[in-house]
Tab-separated table of C-alpha atoms in Angstrom:
chain	number	residue	atom	x	y	z
A	1119	UNK	CA	29.053	-10.377	-34.942
A	1120	UNK	CA	29.688	-14.089	-34.567
A	1121	UNK	CA	31.230	-16.214	-31.874
A	1122	UNK	CA	34.866	-17.136	-32.131
A	1123	UNK	CA	34.652	-19.806	-29.468
A	1124	UNK	CA	37.436	-22.356	-29.923
A	1125	UNK	CA	36.178	-25.886	-30.472
A	1126	UNK	CA	38.676	-27.788	-28.428
A	1127	UNK	CA	38.654	-30.215	-25.591
A	1128	UNK	CA	38.452	-29.015	-22.024
A	1129	UNK	CA	38.794	-30.888	-18.791
A	1130	UNK	CA	35.932	-28.982	-17.210
A	1131	UNK	CA	32.802	-31.127	-17.281
A	1132	UNK	CA	29.267	-30.041	-16.538
A	1133	UNK	CA	28.784	-32.200	-13.476
A	1134	UNK	CA	28.114	-29.042	-11.495
A	1135	UNK	CA	24.650	-28.826	-12.999
A	1136	UNK	CA	23.362	-31.702	-10.904
A	1137	UNK	CA	23.680	-29.509	-7.851
A	1138	UNK	CA	22.076	-26.545	-9.616
A	1139	UNK	CA	19.116	-28.554	-10.784
A	1140	UNK	CA	18.589	-30.061	-7.349
A	1141	UNK	CA	18.701	-26.678	-5.648
A	1142	UNK	CA	16.352	-25.258	-8.282
A	1143	UNK	CA	15.058	-21.894	-7.154
A	1144	UNK	CA	16.219	-21.961	-3.568
A	1145	UNK	CA	19.743	-20.798	-4.379
A	1146	UNK	CA	21.618	-19.348	-7.287
A	1147	UNK	CA	23.900	-21.357	-9.471
A	1148	UNK	CA	27.284	-19.876	-9.761
A	1149	UNK	CA	30.278	-21.132	-7.822
A	1150	UNK	CA	33.020	-23.496	-8.879
A	1151	UNK	CA	30.667	-26.170	-7.618
A	1152	UNK	CA	27.761	-24.690	-9.538
A	1153	UNK	CA	25.908	-23.300	-6.500
A	1154	UNK	CA	25.952	-19.565	-6.972
A	1155	UNK	CA	24.398	-18.412	-3.743
A	1156	UNK	CA	27.868	-19.325	-2.588
A	1157	UNK	CA	29.259	-21.908	-0.232
A	1158	UNK	CA	31.535	-19.281	1.281
A	1159	UNK	CA	28.606	-17.680	3.030
A	1160	UNK	CA	27.855	-20.935	4.835
A	1161	UNK	CA	31.294	-20.961	6.449
A	1162	UNK	CA	30.880	-19.836	10.051
A	1163	UNK	CA	34.520	-19.282	10.868
A	1164	UNK	CA	37.518	-17.806	9.112
A	1165	UNK	CA	40.493	-19.784	7.901
A	1166	UNK	CA	43.081	-20.456	10.668
A	1167	UNK	CA	45.355	-17.653	9.457
A	1168	UNK	CA	42.633	-14.977	9.615
A	1169	UNK	CA	40.263	-13.384	12.107
A	1170	UNK	CA	36.530	-13.415	11.474
A	1171	UNK	CA	34.257	-10.452	12.213
A	1172	UNK	CA	30.493	-9.958	11.847
A	1173	UNK	CA	28.007	-7.162	12.328
A	1174	UNK	CA	24.695	-5.684	11.248
A	1175	UNK	CA	23.812	-2.600	9.227
A	1176	UNK	CA	21.092	-0.126	10.155
A	1177	UNK	CA	18.634	-1.702	7.680
A	1178	UNK	CA	19.145	-5.186	9.145
A	1179	UNK	CA	21.586	-6.539	6.573
A	1180	UNK	CA	24.357	-8.672	8.037
A	1181	UNK	CA	28.020	-8.224	7.139
A	1182	UNK	CA	31.073	-10.407	7.603
A	1183	UNK	CA	34.813	-9.859	7.294
A	1184	UNK	CA	37.780	-12.222	7.259
A	1185	UNK	CA	41.074	-10.432	7.845
A	1186	UNK	CA	44.370	-12.347	7.519
A	1187	UNK	CA	47.132	-11.803	10.043
A	1188	UNK	CA	49.451	-10.705	7.237
A	1189	UNK	CA	46.970	-8.276	5.608
A	1190	UNK	CA	48.521	-7.027	2.360
A	1191	UNK	CA	46.617	-3.737	2.293
A	1192	UNK	CA	43.944	-4.716	-0.277
A	1193	UNK	CA	40.343	-4.907	0.913
A	1194	UNK	CA	38.023	-7.040	-1.263
A	1195	UNK	CA	34.277	-6.215	-1.206
A	1196	UNK	CA	32.294	-9.218	-2.521
A	1197	UNK	CA	28.750	-9.047	-3.954
A	1198	UNK	CA	26.974	-12.406	-3.869
A	1199	UNK	CA	24.503	-13.789	-6.396
A	1200	UNK	CA	20.780	-14.450	-6.368
A	1201	UNK	CA	19.696	-16.642	-3.475
A	1202	UNK	CA	19.071	-16.508	0.260
A	1203	UNK	CA	20.062	-13.200	1.827
A	1204	UNK	CA	23.083	-14.468	3.742
A	1205	UNK	CA	26.316	-12.574	4.267
A	1206	UNK	CA	29.066	-13.788	1.936
A	1207	UNK	CA	32.530	-12.488	1.201
A	1208	UNK	CA	33.769	-14.912	-1.471
A	1209	UNK	CA	32.235	-17.160	-4.144
A	1210	UNK	CA	33.269	-20.390	-2.408
A	1211	UNK	CA	35.443	-21.614	0.446
A	1212	UNK	CA	38.399	-22.633	-1.735
A	1213	UNK	CA	38.605	-19.222	-3.403
A	1214	UNK	CA	38.177	-17.513	-0.035
A	1215	UNK	CA	41.128	-19.412	1.429
A	1216	UNK	CA	43.285	-18.832	-1.660
A	1217	UNK	CA	42.776	-15.078	-1.274
A	1218	UNK	CA	43.253	-15.055	2.483
A	1219	UNK	CA	46.566	-16.890	2.344
A	1220	UNK	CA	47.818	-14.195	-0.034
A	1221	UNK	CA	46.938	-11.478	2.447
A	1222	UNK	CA	43.675	-10.114	1.015
A	1223	UNK	CA	40.957	-9.091	3.483
A	1224	UNK	CA	37.472	-10.205	2.408
A	1225	UNK	CA	34.189	-8.508	3.297
A	1226	UNK	CA	30.583	-8.699	2.111
A	1227	UNK	CA	26.957	-8.334	3.163
A	1228	UNK	CA	23.738	-10.324	3.002
A	1229	UNK	CA	21.730	-7.446	1.469
A	1230	UNK	CA	18.426	-6.619	3.138
A	1231	UNK	CA	14.838	-6.706	1.988
A	1232	UNK	CA	12.073	-9.219	1.365
A	1233	UNK	CA	13.159	-10.506	-2.072
A	1234	UNK	CA	16.150	-12.506	-3.202
A	1235	UNK	CA	16.324	-10.126	-6.179
A	1236	UNK	CA	17.816	-7.457	-3.900
A	1237	UNK	CA	18.908	-4.872	-6.467
A	1238	UNK	CA	16.904	-2.095	-4.812
A	1239	UNK	CA	19.178	-2.250	-1.742
A	1240	UNK	CA	22.292	-4.239	-2.682
A	1241	UNK	CA	24.560	-1.393	-3.805
A	1242	UNK	CA	23.592	0.721	-0.799
A	1243	UNK	CA	24.217	-2.214	1.559
A	1244	UNK	CA	27.591	-2.968	0.007
A	1245	UNK	CA	28.791	0.618	0.389
A	1246	UNK	CA	27.443	0.649	3.964
A	1247	UNK	CA	29.325	-2.585	4.644
A	1248	UNK	CA	32.519	-1.012	3.396
A	1249	UNK	CA	32.053	1.892	5.786
A	1250	UNK	CA	31.068	-0.297	8.735
A	1251	UNK	CA	34.010	-2.673	8.388
A	1252	UNK	CA	36.550	0.113	7.983
A	1253	UNK	CA	35.161	1.776	11.093
A	1254	UNK	CA	34.898	-1.315	13.300
A	1255	UNK	CA	37.887	-3.411	12.183
A	1256	UNK	CA	40.915	-1.276	12.893
A	1257	UNK	CA	43.352	-3.343	10.866
A	1258	UNK	CA	41.563	-2.508	7.589
A	1259	UNK	CA	40.527	1.017	8.522
A	1260	UNK	CA	42.880	2.618	6.003
A	1261	UNK	CA	43.462	0.071	3.218
A	1262	UNK	CA	45.960	0.844	0.500
A	1263	UNK	CA	43.421	-0.290	-2.067
A	1264	UNK	CA	39.781	-1.420	-2.212
A	1265	UNK	CA	38.550	-3.727	-4.973
A	1266	UNK	CA	34.922	-4.722	-5.499
A	1267	UNK	CA	34.170	-8.158	-6.905
A	1268	UNK	CA	31.017	-10.182	-7.443
A	1269	UNK	CA	29.335	-12.885	-9.452
A	1270	UNK	CA	26.018	-13.661	-11.151
A	1271	UNK	CA	23.415	-11.205	-9.815
A	1272	UNK	CA	26.330	-9.908	-7.773
A	1273	UNK	CA	28.174	-9.276	-11.040
A	1274	UNK	CA	25.414	-6.807	-11.902
A	1275	UNK	CA	25.600	-5.328	-8.399
A	1276	UNK	CA	29.342	-5.010	-8.840
A	1277	UNK	CA	29.019	-3.233	-12.188
A	1278	UNK	CA	26.701	-0.715	-10.522
A	1279	UNK	CA	29.290	-0.310	-7.761
A	1280	UNK	CA	31.931	0.311	-10.448
A	1281	UNK	CA	29.628	2.957	-11.891
A	1282	UNK	CA	29.069	4.742	-8.562
A	1283	UNK	CA	32.226	3.931	-6.632
A	1284	UNK	CA	34.436	6.961	-7.232
A	1285	UNK	CA	36.379	7.678	-4.054
A	1286	UNK	CA	35.203	4.441	-2.419
A	1287	UNK	CA	36.718	1.678	-4.550
A	1288	UNK	CA	39.737	1.551	-6.857
A	1289	UNK	CA	38.709	-1.206	-9.253
A	1290	UNK	CA	36.078	-3.858	-9.966
A	1291	UNK	CA	36.075	-7.521	-10.992
A	1292	UNK	CA	32.623	-8.591	-12.227
A	1293	UNK	CA	32.068	-12.248	-13.113
A	1294	UNK	CA	29.265	-14.122	-14.906
A	1295	UNK	CA	27.140	-11.049	-14.352
A	1296	UNK	CA	23.761	-9.848	-15.574
A	1297	UNK	CA	25.703	-6.878	-16.923
A	1298	UNK	CA	23.256	-6.110	-19.740
A	1299	UNK	CA	20.823	-5.130	-16.981
A	1300	UNK	CA	17.645	-6.481	-15.475
A	1301	UNK	CA	15.287	-5.251	-18.213
A	1302	UNK	CA	17.113	-7.043	-21.013
A	1303	UNK	CA	17.635	-10.091	-18.791
A	1304	UNK	CA	13.891	-10.485	-18.298
A	1305	UNK	CA	13.030	-9.586	-21.899
A	1306	UNK	CA	15.060	-12.251	-23.656
A	1307	UNK	CA	14.207	-14.968	-21.150
A	1308	UNK	CA	10.477	-14.301	-21.468
A	1309	UNK	CA	10.765	-14.039	-25.273
A	1310	UNK	CA	11.938	-17.643	-25.286
A	1311	UNK	CA	9.222	-18.676	-22.851
A	1312	UNK	CA	6.609	-16.963	-25.033
A	1313	UNK	CA	7.891	-18.831	-28.100
A	1314	UNK	CA	7.602	-22.160	-26.272
A	1315	UNK	CA	4.018	-21.287	-25.379
A	1316	UNK	CA	3.091	-20.301	-28.921
A	1317	UNK	CA	4.901	-23.045	-30.810
A	1318	UNK	CA	5.179	-26.078	-28.510
A	1319	UNK	CA	2.031	-25.894	-26.359
A	1320	UNK	CA	-1.373	-26.969	-27.607
A	1321	UNK	CA	-4.361	-25.720	-25.695
A	1322	UNK	CA	-4.089	-23.486	-22.630
A	1323	UNK	CA	-0.787	-21.664	-22.507
A	1324	UNK	CA	1.513	-21.648	-19.506
A	1325	UNK	CA	1.741	-18.543	-17.357
A	1326	UNK	CA	5.140	-16.826	-17.728
A	1327	UNK	CA	4.665	-13.719	-15.564
A	1328	UNK	CA	2.481	-11.972	-13.022
A	1329	UNK	CA	3.081	-14.724	-10.472
A	1330	UNK	CA	1.599	-14.734	-6.989
A	1331	UNK	CA	4.058	-17.122	-5.324
A	1332	UNK	CA	7.322	-19.002	-5.735
A	1333	UNK	CA	5.325	-22.204	-6.101
A	1334	UNK	CA	3.261	-20.859	-8.991
A	1335	UNK	CA	6.401	-19.653	-10.763
A	1336	UNK	CA	8.178	-22.975	-10.194
A	1337	UNK	CA	5.198	-24.875	-11.613
A	1338	UNK	CA	5.389	-22.805	-14.793
A	1339	UNK	CA	9.100	-23.536	-15.105
A	1340	UNK	CA	8.456	-27.250	-14.784
A	1341	UNK	CA	5.619	-27.140	-17.314
A	1342	UNK	CA	7.711	-25.294	-19.915
A	1343	UNK	CA	10.582	-27.719	-19.368
A	1344	UNK	CA	8.196	-30.646	-19.903
A	1345	UNK	CA	6.988	-29.061	-23.154
A	1346	UNK	CA	10.553	-28.788	-24.456
A	1347	UNK	CA	11.295	-32.359	-23.421
A	1348	UNK	CA	8.206	-33.655	-25.228
A	1349	UNK	CA	9.107	-31.650	-28.329
A	1350	UNK	CA	12.356	-33.595	-28.722
A	1351	UNK	CA	10.434	-36.552	-30.165
A	1352	UNK	CA	9.770	-34.895	-33.541
A	1353	UNK	CA	11.810	-32.888	-36.090
A	1354	UNK	CA	9.207	-30.128	-35.883
A	1355	UNK	CA	9.496	-29.936	-32.098
A	1356	UNK	CA	13.276	-29.838	-32.258
A	1357	UNK	CA	13.245	-27.060	-34.854
A	1358	UNK	CA	10.903	-24.937	-32.763
A	1359	UNK	CA	12.963	-25.634	-29.649
A	1360	UNK	CA	15.987	-24.272	-31.528
A	1361	UNK	CA	14.065	-21.087	-32.279
A	1362	UNK	CA	13.041	-20.637	-28.637
A	1363	UNK	CA	16.626	-21.352	-27.546
A	1364	UNK	CA	17.949	-18.725	-29.957
A	1365	UNK	CA	15.557	-16.114	-28.558
A	1366	UNK	CA	16.650	-17.096	-25.046
A	1367	UNK	CA	20.376	-16.934	-25.902
A	1368	UNK	CA	20.690	-20.547	-24.724
A	1369	UNK	CA	24.253	-21.799	-25.389
A	1370	UNK	CA	24.753	-24.959	-27.444
A	1371	UNK	CA	27.082	-26.641	-24.958
A	1372	UNK	CA	25.641	-27.861	-21.670
A	1373	UNK	CA	27.207	-31.225	-20.860
A	1374	UNK	CA	30.098	-33.364	-21.994
A	1375	UNK	CA	33.801	-32.745	-22.356
A	1376	UNK	CA	33.573	-30.656	-25.519
A	1377	UNK	CA	30.962	-28.651	-27.429
A	1378	UNK	CA	29.310	-29.922	-30.623
A	1379	UNK	CA	30.954	-28.992	-33.888
A	1380	UNK	CA	29.819	-25.757	-35.497
A	1381	UNK	CA	27.694	-27.358	-38.221
A	1382	UNK	CA	26.292	-30.284	-36.220
A	1383	UNK	CA	22.962	-28.559	-35.764
A	1384	UNK	CA	21.152	-31.610	-34.398
A	1385	UNK	CA	23.755	-32.012	-31.631
A	1386	UNK	CA	23.650	-28.301	-30.865
A	1387	UNK	CA	19.874	-28.332	-30.479
A	1388	UNK	CA	20.104	-31.401	-28.264
A	1389	UNK	CA	22.511	-29.562	-25.954
A	1390	UNK	CA	20.278	-26.479	-25.901
A	1391	UNK	CA	17.232	-28.573	-25.060
A	1392	UNK	CA	19.107	-30.381	-22.291
A	1393	UNK	CA	20.095	-27.067	-20.732
A	1394	UNK	CA	16.582	-25.675	-21.000
A	1395	UNK	CA	14.988	-28.754	-19.450
A	1396	UNK	CA	17.483	-29.525	-16.697
A	1397	UNK	CA	18.386	-26.048	-15.520
A	1398	UNK	CA	17.469	-22.868	-17.338
A	1399	UNK	CA	13.668	-23.033	-17.494
A	1400	UNK	CA	13.098	-24.396	-13.970
A	1401	UNK	CA	15.549	-21.938	-12.454
A	1402	UNK	CA	14.690	-18.723	-14.279
A	1403	UNK	CA	10.911	-19.170	-14.177
A	1404	UNK	CA	11.158	-20.178	-10.555
A	1405	UNK	CA	13.054	-16.987	-9.760
A	1406	UNK	CA	10.719	-14.683	-11.682
A	1407	UNK	CA	8.283	-14.258	-8.815
A	1408	UNK	CA	11.099	-12.872	-6.665
A	1409	UNK	CA	12.067	-10.429	-9.413
A	1410	UNK	CA	8.496	-9.232	-9.863
A	1411	UNK	CA	8.038	-8.993	-6.109
A	1412	UNK	CA	11.071	-6.738	-5.808
A	1413	UNK	CA	10.119	-4.496	-8.716
A	1414	UNK	CA	6.412	-4.235	-7.896
A	1415	UNK	CA	4.956	-6.163	-10.838
A	1416	UNK	CA	5.729	-7.776	-14.208
A	1417	UNK	CA	8.616	-6.211	-16.106
A	1418	UNK	CA	8.264	-8.071	-19.416
A	1419	UNK	CA	6.528	-6.575	-22.435
A	1420	UNK	CA	6.563	-7.785	-26.035
A	1421	UNK	CA	3.960	-5.426	-27.517
A	1422	UNK	CA	5.246	-4.303	-30.890
A	1423	UNK	CA	8.191	-6.700	-30.960
A	1424	UNK	CA	9.149	-8.009	-34.416
A	1425	UNK	CA	10.471	-11.523	-33.815
A	1426	UNK	CA	11.979	-11.828	-37.277
A	1427	UNK	CA	14.050	-8.745	-36.480
A	1428	UNK	CA	15.175	-10.235	-33.165
A	1429	UNK	CA	16.246	-13.501	-34.766
A	1430	UNK	CA	18.375	-11.737	-37.385
A	1431	UNK	CA	20.849	-10.866	-34.613
A	1432	UNK	CA	21.214	-14.464	-33.419
A	1433	UNK	CA	24.398	-16.413	-34.101
A	1434	UNK	CA	22.101	-19.472	-34.024
A	1435	UNK	CA	20.157	-18.366	-37.101
A	1436	UNK	CA	21.876	-20.906	-39.439
A	1437	UNK	CA	20.985	-23.700	-37.005
A	1438	UNK	CA	17.356	-22.591	-36.783
A	1439	UNK	CA	17.018	-22.306	-40.561
A	1440	UNK	CA	18.608	-25.723	-41.162
A	1441	UNK	CA	16.391	-27.500	-38.637
A	1442	UNK	CA	13.241	-25.775	-39.928
A	1443	UNK	CA	14.087	-26.839	-43.466
A	1444	UNK	CA	14.754	-30.416	-42.368
A	1445	UNK	CA	11.415	-30.468	-40.484
A	1446	UNK	CA	9.486	-29.053	-43.442
A	1447	UNK	CA	8.350	-26.019	-41.461
A	1448	UNK	CA	7.968	-22.409	-42.563
A	1449	UNK	CA	10.211	-20.314	-40.297
A	1450	UNK	CA	8.820	-17.030	-41.607
A	1451	UNK	CA	5.291	-18.097	-40.768
A	1452	UNK	CA	6.244	-19.039	-37.193
A	1453	UNK	CA	7.982	-15.686	-36.755
A	1454	UNK	CA	4.920	-13.873	-38.072
A	1455	UNK	CA	2.792	-15.844	-35.623
A	1456	UNK	CA	4.998	-14.766	-32.719
A	1457	UNK	CA	4.833	-11.137	-33.828
A	1458	UNK	CA	1.084	-11.231	-34.431
A	1459	UNK	CA	0.243	-12.543	-30.958
A	1460	UNK	CA	2.722	-10.378	-29.010
A	1461	UNK	CA	0.384	-8.658	-26.573
A	1462	UNK	CA	2.030	-8.956	-23.133
A	1463	UNK	CA	2.332	-5.639	-21.300
A	1464	UNK	CA	4.590	-4.767	-18.382
A	1465	UNK	CA	3.680	-2.812	-15.289
A	1466	UNK	CA	5.066	0.691	-16.025
A	1467	UNK	CA	5.991	1.300	-12.392
A	1468	UNK	CA	7.863	-1.998	-12.194
A	1469	UNK	CA	9.781	-1.136	-15.346
A	1470	UNK	CA	10.753	2.273	-13.958
A	1471	UNK	CA	11.896	0.650	-10.728
A	1472	UNK	CA	13.990	-1.893	-12.638
A	1473	UNK	CA	15.531	0.815	-14.794
A	1474	UNK	CA	16.439	2.803	-11.700
A	1475	UNK	CA	17.939	-0.047	-9.682
A	1476	UNK	CA	19.163	-2.759	-12.059
A	1477	UNK	CA	20.310	-1.287	-15.371
A	1478	UNK	CA	23.919	-0.093	-15.727
A	1479	UNK	CA	24.353	3.265	-17.416
A	1480	UNK	CA	27.621	2.230	-19.047
A	1481	UNK	CA	29.567	4.878	-17.154
A	1482	UNK	CA	32.532	3.625	-15.147
A	1483	UNK	CA	34.202	5.430	-12.278
A	1484	UNK	CA	36.971	2.820	-11.986
A	1485	UNK	CA	38.506	0.089	-14.166
A	1486	UNK	CA	36.231	-2.947	-14.473
A	1487	UNK	CA	37.431	-6.397	-15.565
A	1488	UNK	CA	34.713	-8.929	-16.397
A	1489	UNK	CA	35.022	-12.724	-16.386
A	1490	UNK	CA	32.630	-15.152	-18.087
A	1491	UNK	CA	32.469	-18.769	-19.213
A	1492	UNK	CA	31.969	-19.148	-22.957
A	1493	UNK	CA	28.816	-21.267	-22.446
A	1494	UNK	CA	26.893	-19.988	-19.446
A	1495	UNK	CA	23.303	-21.333	-19.430
A	1496	UNK	CA	21.940	-18.832	-16.885
A	1497	UNK	CA	23.700	-15.546	-17.685
A	1498	UNK	CA	24.920	-16.194	-21.232
A	1499	UNK	CA	28.155	-14.654	-22.479
A	1500	UNK	CA	26.287	-12.371	-24.950
A	1501	UNK	CA	25.449	-10.302	-21.856
A	1502	UNK	CA	29.003	-9.023	-22.267
A	1503	UNK	CA	28.505	-7.784	-25.833
A	1504	UNK	CA	25.543	-5.647	-24.762
A	1505	UNK	CA	27.461	-4.286	-21.770
A	1506	UNK	CA	30.530	-3.453	-23.846
A	1507	UNK	CA	28.407	-1.542	-26.356
A	1508	UNK	CA	26.848	0.515	-23.568
A	1509	UNK	CA	30.222	1.272	-21.930
A	1510	UNK	CA	31.723	2.333	-25.246
A	1511	UNK	CA	28.681	4.509	-25.905
A	1512	UNK	CA	29.227	6.233	-22.562
A	1513	UNK	CA	32.828	6.956	-23.524
A	1514	UNK	CA	34.425	4.691	-20.918
A	1515	UNK	CA	35.553	1.795	-23.117
A	1516	UNK	CA	39.152	2.237	-22.009
A	1517	UNK	CA	38.201	1.302	-18.440
A	1518	UNK	CA	36.623	-2.029	-19.443
A	1519	UNK	CA	38.236	-5.347	-20.339
A	1520	UNK	CA	36.340	-8.630	-20.803
A	1521	UNK	CA	37.857	-12.080	-20.343
A	1522	UNK	CA	36.526	-15.600	-20.941
A	1523	UNK	CA	37.300	-19.158	-19.905
A	1524	UNK	CA	36.530	-22.092	-22.190
A	1525	UNK	CA	33.916	-23.887	-20.121
A	1526	UNK	CA	30.254	-24.660	-19.810
A	1527	UNK	CA	28.400	-23.787	-16.653
A	1528	UNK	CA	27.381	-20.748	-14.658
A	1529	UNK	CA	30.328	-19.139	-12.861
A	1530	UNK	CA	32.348	-22.372	-13.008
A	1531	UNK	CA	35.640	-20.692	-12.131
A	1532	UNK	CA	38.391	-22.140	-10.002
A	1533	UNK	CA	40.573	-20.173	-7.539
A	1534	UNK	CA	43.324	-19.938	-10.172
A	1535	UNK	CA	40.931	-18.160	-12.560
A	1536	UNK	CA	40.018	-15.619	-9.912
A	1537	UNK	CA	43.631	-15.006	-8.935
A	1538	UNK	CA	44.723	-14.555	-12.549
A	1539	UNK	CA	41.905	-12.095	-13.245
A	1540	UNK	CA	42.714	-10.164	-10.075
A	1541	UNK	CA	46.378	-9.977	-11.082
A	1542	UNK	CA	45.374	-8.447	-14.425
A	1543	UNK	CA	43.175	-5.868	-12.692
A	1544	UNK	CA	45.968	-5.039	-10.247
A	1545	UNK	CA	48.312	-4.495	-13.202
A	1546	UNK	CA	45.860	-1.915	-14.552
A	1547	UNK	CA	45.641	-0.192	-11.174
A	1548	UNK	CA	49.424	-0.208	-10.683
A	1549	UNK	CA	50.414	1.000	-14.151
A	1550	UNK	CA	47.398	2.882	-15.485
A	1551	UNK	CA	47.352	0.579	-18.520
A	1552	UNK	CA	45.864	-2.814	-19.263
A	1553	UNK	CA	48.773	-3.673	-21.554
A	1554	UNK	CA	48.838	-7.390	-22.332
A	1555	UNK	CA	47.634	-8.382	-18.860
A	1556	UNK	CA	44.213	-9.501	-20.099
A	1557	UNK	CA	45.537	-11.551	-23.018
A	1558	UNK	CA	44.705	-15.278	-22.614
A	1559	UNK	CA	48.379	-16.279	-22.664
A	1560	UNK	CA	49.174	-13.939	-19.777
A	1561	UNK	CA	46.096	-14.959	-17.823
A	1562	UNK	CA	46.835	-18.671	-18.224
A	1563	UNK	CA	50.420	-18.117	-17.132
A	1564	UNK	CA	49.195	-16.297	-14.033
A	1565	UNK	CA	46.703	-19.106	-13.340
A	1566	UNK	CA	49.475	-21.716	-13.602
A	1567	UNK	CA	51.749	-19.724	-11.340
A	1568	UNK	CA	49.011	-19.497	-8.735
A	1569	UNK	CA	49.492	-23.255	-8.156
A	1570	UNK	CA	45.924	-23.688	-6.926
A	1571	UNK	CA	45.072	-26.778	-8.950
A	1572	UNK	CA	43.288	-27.247	-12.267
A	1573	UNK	CA	41.218	-24.558	-13.934
A	1574	UNK	CA	39.329	-24.009	-17.211
A	1575	UNK	CA	41.654	-22.148	-19.603
A	1576	UNK	CA	41.301	-18.528	-20.595
A	1577	UNK	CA	40.647	-18.133	-24.327
A	1578	UNK	CA	40.290	-15.400	-26.915
A	1579	UNK	CA	36.573	-15.098	-27.537
A	1580	UNK	CA	34.092	-12.642	-29.003
A	1581	UNK	CA	30.656	-12.893	-27.418
A	1582	UNK	CA	27.735	-13.007	-29.893
A	1583	UNK	CA	25.006	-10.401	-29.943
A	1584	UNK	CA	22.499	-10.576	-27.112
A	1585	UNK	CA	19.249	-11.439	-28.899
A	1586	UNK	CA	16.275	-9.645	-27.433
A	1587	UNK	CA	18.324	-6.657	-26.386
A	1588	UNK	CA	19.823	-6.073	-29.794
A	1589	UNK	CA	16.864	-6.030	-32.138
A	1590	UNK	CA	14.223	-4.319	-30.035
A	1591	UNK	CA	13.204	-0.919	-31.305
A	1592	UNK	CA	12.669	2.054	-29.045
A	1593	UNK	CA	13.506	2.294	-25.365
A	1594	UNK	CA	11.712	1.082	-22.266
């Protein structure tokens, strides 16, 4: 399967990444401003036309609720992304206010626990929040409808809520999510890190797992980023960076007003390297300690992995081949080298814990609409192809629809995008059919009619295969 991303100009620039890079591992990237832990959670008071409530769950998680005076009967349960465990009920303040002024009540929790990767408690805390708010805030005690929504790590949380929410929620809206699951998420990231170690590092390799602190993990992220940056000075380094980027599912558009042309392989590699250096490697390596801490040990294993097999599923294979040929390198030999030295083993208990808490089964109890940017550097759009395959395999494909906006960045949606996607989901809940509601033309019309300012356009798009998930043999 290949990408059908349109190569056209968009007004959405990648300026948001400056904030992401500066925040590094302290918060998640993923709002319209690029800060995915969410600016909405920092807001201490509700908008003037709503009342603000707060409370605490039995396990210590905090919850908040903003209820508009003209509540329309729909209760929105928001799952926030990776970052500090602070109660949030919307991705950002602008989206929060856009929903409140249309009568939606917004609730959400902080999640509890000692790790920012809070998958072991997040779903439980979100359901508990739903019960607590309905019990303590009389106005929303009997909503006409409850919709779960979330982004980034919260998109994964939300897909698990959609899987388990029968009788508690009516529909789900999952954006920029790790919907392929935590195992695959860690596998393909670490595959790329391993390739950087093997092909771009001379001497002692950089640690990519089994971390003892955030600082140690962050240092590894910086070191890998420096290796990629140094590699840009030679054709050989650029070719091998392209291979590592392909294994990591790194998109080829990171900055600028438009993506490189399909066959401009040098420009595509330059964009991939920029994303790896400025954001992806520092952020994801920096966060890995928190993931391992939550799961009880390293989750990544590459024992027995055939890297030539993995690469065959990559839509970037023509780019990698072209750059290897230009550099005078033997791609097959490098792939054999990666396969020959693949000896990293996971902690079996950590893997079992991840499988239990952070891997969707593909079953859906309610309709789930997903939303993704075409070029997401942290949770790449190919996550969606893996998720769709699993949902179809479980027999629930009719409950899933996937939508995309033509933009670079992690969760770089505007209020109009959210409102249009919600309208499409509400159409499905009202009529029992998706109809044409998720077609780009309909979504863009809804976004325009929302009159909430500019937004990246919805487009027809087929996400490529998720390398590292598709291509591995056996199950973990």
